[in-house]
PDB file of C-alpha atoms in Angstrom:
ATOM      1  CA  MET A 296      43.287  91.494 131.865  1.00  0.00           C
ATOM      2  CA  VAL A 297      42.515  88.220 133.702  1.00  0.00           C
ATOM      3  CA  GLN A 298      39.090  89.512 134.746  1.00  0.00           C
ATOM      4  CA  SER A 299      38.040  89.861 131.113  1.00  0.00           C
ATOM      5  CA  LEU A 300      38.376  86.066 130.796  1.00  0.00           C
ATOM      6  CA  GLN A 301      36.327  85.360 133.873  1.00  0.00           C
ATOM      7  CA  LYS A 302      32.605  84.796 134.158  1.00  0.00           C
ATOM      8  CA  GLU A 303      30.615  87.596 135.731  1.00  0.00           C
ATOM      9  CA  LYS A 304      30.033  85.619 138.963  1.00  0.00           C
ATOM     10  CA  MET A 305      33.795  85.251 139.427  1.00  0.00           C
ATOM     11  CA  ARG A 306      34.476  88.919 138.555  1.00  0.00           C
ATOM     12  CA  LYS A 307      32.134  89.957 141.406  1.00  0.00           C
ATOM     13  CA  ARG A 308      34.068  87.691 143.834  1.00  0.00           C
ATOM     14  CA  ASN A 309      37.534  88.998 142.962  1.00  0.00           C
ATOM     15  CA  VAL A 310      37.943  92.562 144.161  1.00  0.00           C
ATOM     16  CA  VAL A 311      41.172  94.551 143.711  1.00  0.00           C
ATOM     17  CA  HIS A 312      41.419  97.452 146.077  1.00  0.00           C
ATOM     18  CA  PRO A 313      43.489 100.528 145.069  1.00  0.00           C
ATOM     19  CA  LYS A 314      46.903 100.806 146.761  1.00  0.00           C
ATOM     20  CA  GLY A 315      46.754 103.025 149.871  1.00  0.00           C
ATOM     21  CA  ASP A 316      42.939 103.346 149.862  1.00  0.00           C
ATOM     22  CA  TYR A 317      41.612 100.998 152.532  1.00  0.00           C
ATOM     23  CA  SER A 318      38.085 102.499 152.784  1.00  0.00           C
ATOM     24  CA  GLN A 319      36.348  99.877 150.619  1.00  0.00           C
ATOM     25  CA  LEU A 320      38.461  97.099 152.139  1.00  0.00           C
ATOM     26  CA  ILE A 321      37.386  98.163 155.640  1.00  0.00           C
ATOM     27  CA  GLU A 322      33.773  98.286 154.482  1.00  0.00           C
ATOM     28  CA  ASP A 323      34.018  94.809 152.850  1.00  0.00           C
ATOM     29  CA  VAL A 324      35.974  92.992 155.591  1.00  0.00           C
ATOM     30  CA  GLY A 325      35.506  95.003 158.746  1.00  0.00           C
ATOM     31  CA  LEU A 326      37.888  96.557 161.283  1.00  0.00           C
ATOM     32  CA  ASP A 327      37.978  93.486 163.556  1.00  0.00           C
ATOM     33  CA  ILE A 328      39.519  91.351 160.801  1.00  0.00           C
ATOM     34  CA  LEU A 329      42.090  93.734 159.402  1.00  0.00           C
ATOM     35  CA  PRO A 330      45.558  94.083 161.034  1.00  0.00           C
ATOM     36  CA  LYS A 331      46.670  97.434 162.470  1.00  0.00           C
ATOM     37  CA  GLU A 332      48.799  98.231 159.367  1.00  0.00           C
ATOM     38  CA  TYR A 333      45.639  98.321 157.259  1.00  0.00           C
ATOM     39  CA  GLY A 334      43.620 100.465 159.635  1.00  0.00           C
ATOM     40  CA  GLY A 335      42.002  97.580 161.540  1.00  0.00           C
ATOM     41  CA  ASN A 336      41.717  96.565 165.175  1.00  0.00           C
ATOM     42  CA  ASN A 337      43.463  93.172 164.879  1.00  0.00           C
ATOM     43  CA  VAL A 338      47.038  92.380 165.801  1.00  0.00           C
ATOM     44  CA  SER A 339      49.931  93.369 163.475  1.00  0.00           C
ATOM     45  CA  VAL A 340      50.890  91.547 160.317  1.00  0.00           C
ATOM     46  CA  ASP A 341      54.103  90.268 161.991  1.00  0.00           C
ATOM     47  CA  VAL A 342      52.067  88.664 164.835  1.00  0.00           C
ATOM     48  CA  LEU A 343      49.707  87.051 162.339  1.00  0.00           C
ATOM     49  CA  LYS A 344      52.584  85.822 160.267  1.00  0.00           C
ATOM     50  CA  ASP A 345      54.271  84.231 163.278  1.00  0.00           C
ATOM     51  CA  TYR A 346      50.970  82.687 164.416  1.00  0.00           C
ATOM     52  CA  TRP A 347      50.229  81.057 161.050  1.00  0.00           C
ATOM     53  CA  LYS A 348      53.845  79.882 160.598  1.00  0.00           C
ATOM     54  CA  ASN A 349      53.627  78.205 164.027  1.00  0.00           C
ATOM     55  CA  GLU A 350      50.201  76.650 163.087  1.00  0.00           C
ATOM     56  CA  ALA A 351      51.730  75.201 159.880  1.00  0.00           C
ATOM     57  CA  GLU A 352      54.726  73.801 161.738  1.00  0.00           C
ATOM     58  CA  THR A 353      52.526  72.358 164.503  1.00  0.00           C
ATOM     59  CA  ASN A 354      50.335  70.598 161.922  1.00  0.00           C
ATOM     60  CA  ARG A 355      53.229  69.583 159.662  1.00  0.00           C
ATOM     61  CA  ASP A 356      52.475  65.853 159.874  1.00  0.00           C
ATOM     62  CA  TRP A 357      48.827  66.442 158.908  1.00  0.00           C
ATOM     63  CA  PHE A 358      49.856  68.472 155.846  1.00  0.00           C
ATOM     64  CA  LEU A 359      52.381  65.837 154.761  1.00  0.00           C
ATOM     65  CA  ASP A 360      49.742  63.125 155.146  1.00  0.00           C
ATOM     66  CA  GLN A 361      47.084  64.841 152.976  1.00  0.00           C
ATOM     67  CA  PRO A 362      48.359  63.795 149.515  1.00  0.00           C
ATOM     68  CA  ARG A 363      47.565  60.169 150.460  1.00  0.00           C
ATOM     69  CA  TYR A 364      43.795  60.869 150.405  1.00  0.00           C
ATOM     70  CA  LYS A 365      42.147  60.799 147.000  1.00  0.00           C
ATOM     71  CA  THR A 366      38.734  60.074 145.526  1.00  0.00           C
ATOM     72  CA  ASP A 367      37.872  57.037 143.413  1.00  0.00           C
ATOM     73  CA  GLU A 368      36.392  58.836 140.427  1.00  0.00           C
ATOM     74  CA  SER A 369      35.193  55.498 138.942  1.00  0.00           C
ATOM     75  CA  LYS A 370      32.526  55.317 141.609  1.00  0.00           C
ATOM     76  CA  ARG A 371      31.240  58.868 141.020  1.00  0.00           C
ATOM     77  CA  GLN A 372      27.732  58.937 139.502  1.00  0.00           C
ATOM     78  CA  GLY A 373      26.921  61.035 136.461  1.00  0.00           C
ATOM     79  CA  LYS A 374      29.012  62.362 133.630  1.00  0.00           C
ATOM     80  CA  PRO A 375      32.734  62.675 134.433  1.00  0.00           C
ATOM     81  CA  LYS A 376      33.895  66.238 134.897  1.00  0.00           C
ATOM     82  CA  ASN A 377      37.013  67.565 133.240  1.00  0.00           C
ATOM     83  CA  HIS A 378      38.905  70.839 133.495  1.00  0.00           C
ATOM     84  CA  SER A 379      36.681  72.739 131.104  1.00  0.00           C
ATOM     85  CA  ASP A 380      33.491  71.628 132.906  1.00  0.00           C
ATOM     86  CA  ILE A 381      34.838  73.024 136.168  1.00  0.00           C
ATOM     87  CA  PHE A 382      36.604  76.202 134.971  1.00  0.00           C
ATOM     88  CA  GLY A 383      34.899  76.766 131.618  1.00  0.00           C
ATOM     89  CA  ILE A 384      37.601  78.719 129.802  1.00  0.00           C
ATOM     90  CA  GLU A 385      39.039  76.084 127.399  1.00  0.00           C
ATOM     91  CA  GLY A 386      38.471  76.492 123.711  1.00  0.00           C
ATOM     92  CA  SER A 387      39.575  78.638 120.837  1.00  0.00           C
ATOM     93  CA  PHE A 388      39.555  82.382 121.221  1.00  0.00           C
ATOM     94  CA  ARG A 389      38.953  83.670 117.768  1.00  0.00           C
ATOM     95  CA  LYS A 390      38.202  87.206 118.960  1.00  0.00           C
ATOM     96  CA  LEU A 391      39.518  88.403 122.287  1.00  0.00           C
ATOM     97  CA  GLU A 392      38.650  91.923 123.360  1.00  0.00           C
ATOM     98  CA  ILE A 393      40.706  93.461 126.159  1.00  0.00           C
ATOM     99  CA  ASP A 394      39.551  96.706 127.789  1.00  0.00           C
TER     100      ASP A 394
END
């Protein structure tokens, strides 16, 4: 349902693979990237989960510091951008067709 609201370019980027069928996923991503549980050659999901949890904990201070950094939009040249300029789905939907 969400894909019907997206532009064609975004629909091509978002791919939903059928449950249990990893053939297209393997073709799209490759065996070296996928964990063993998904038919790949990489380490298990548990090892990856532990690795990234450790990375987040190691870089905790950096993550906590990030909200301090912002842009000064008053110095940006050109027309100011708002939510609809970026995402393009605001407006009235008088006729909405769902496949």
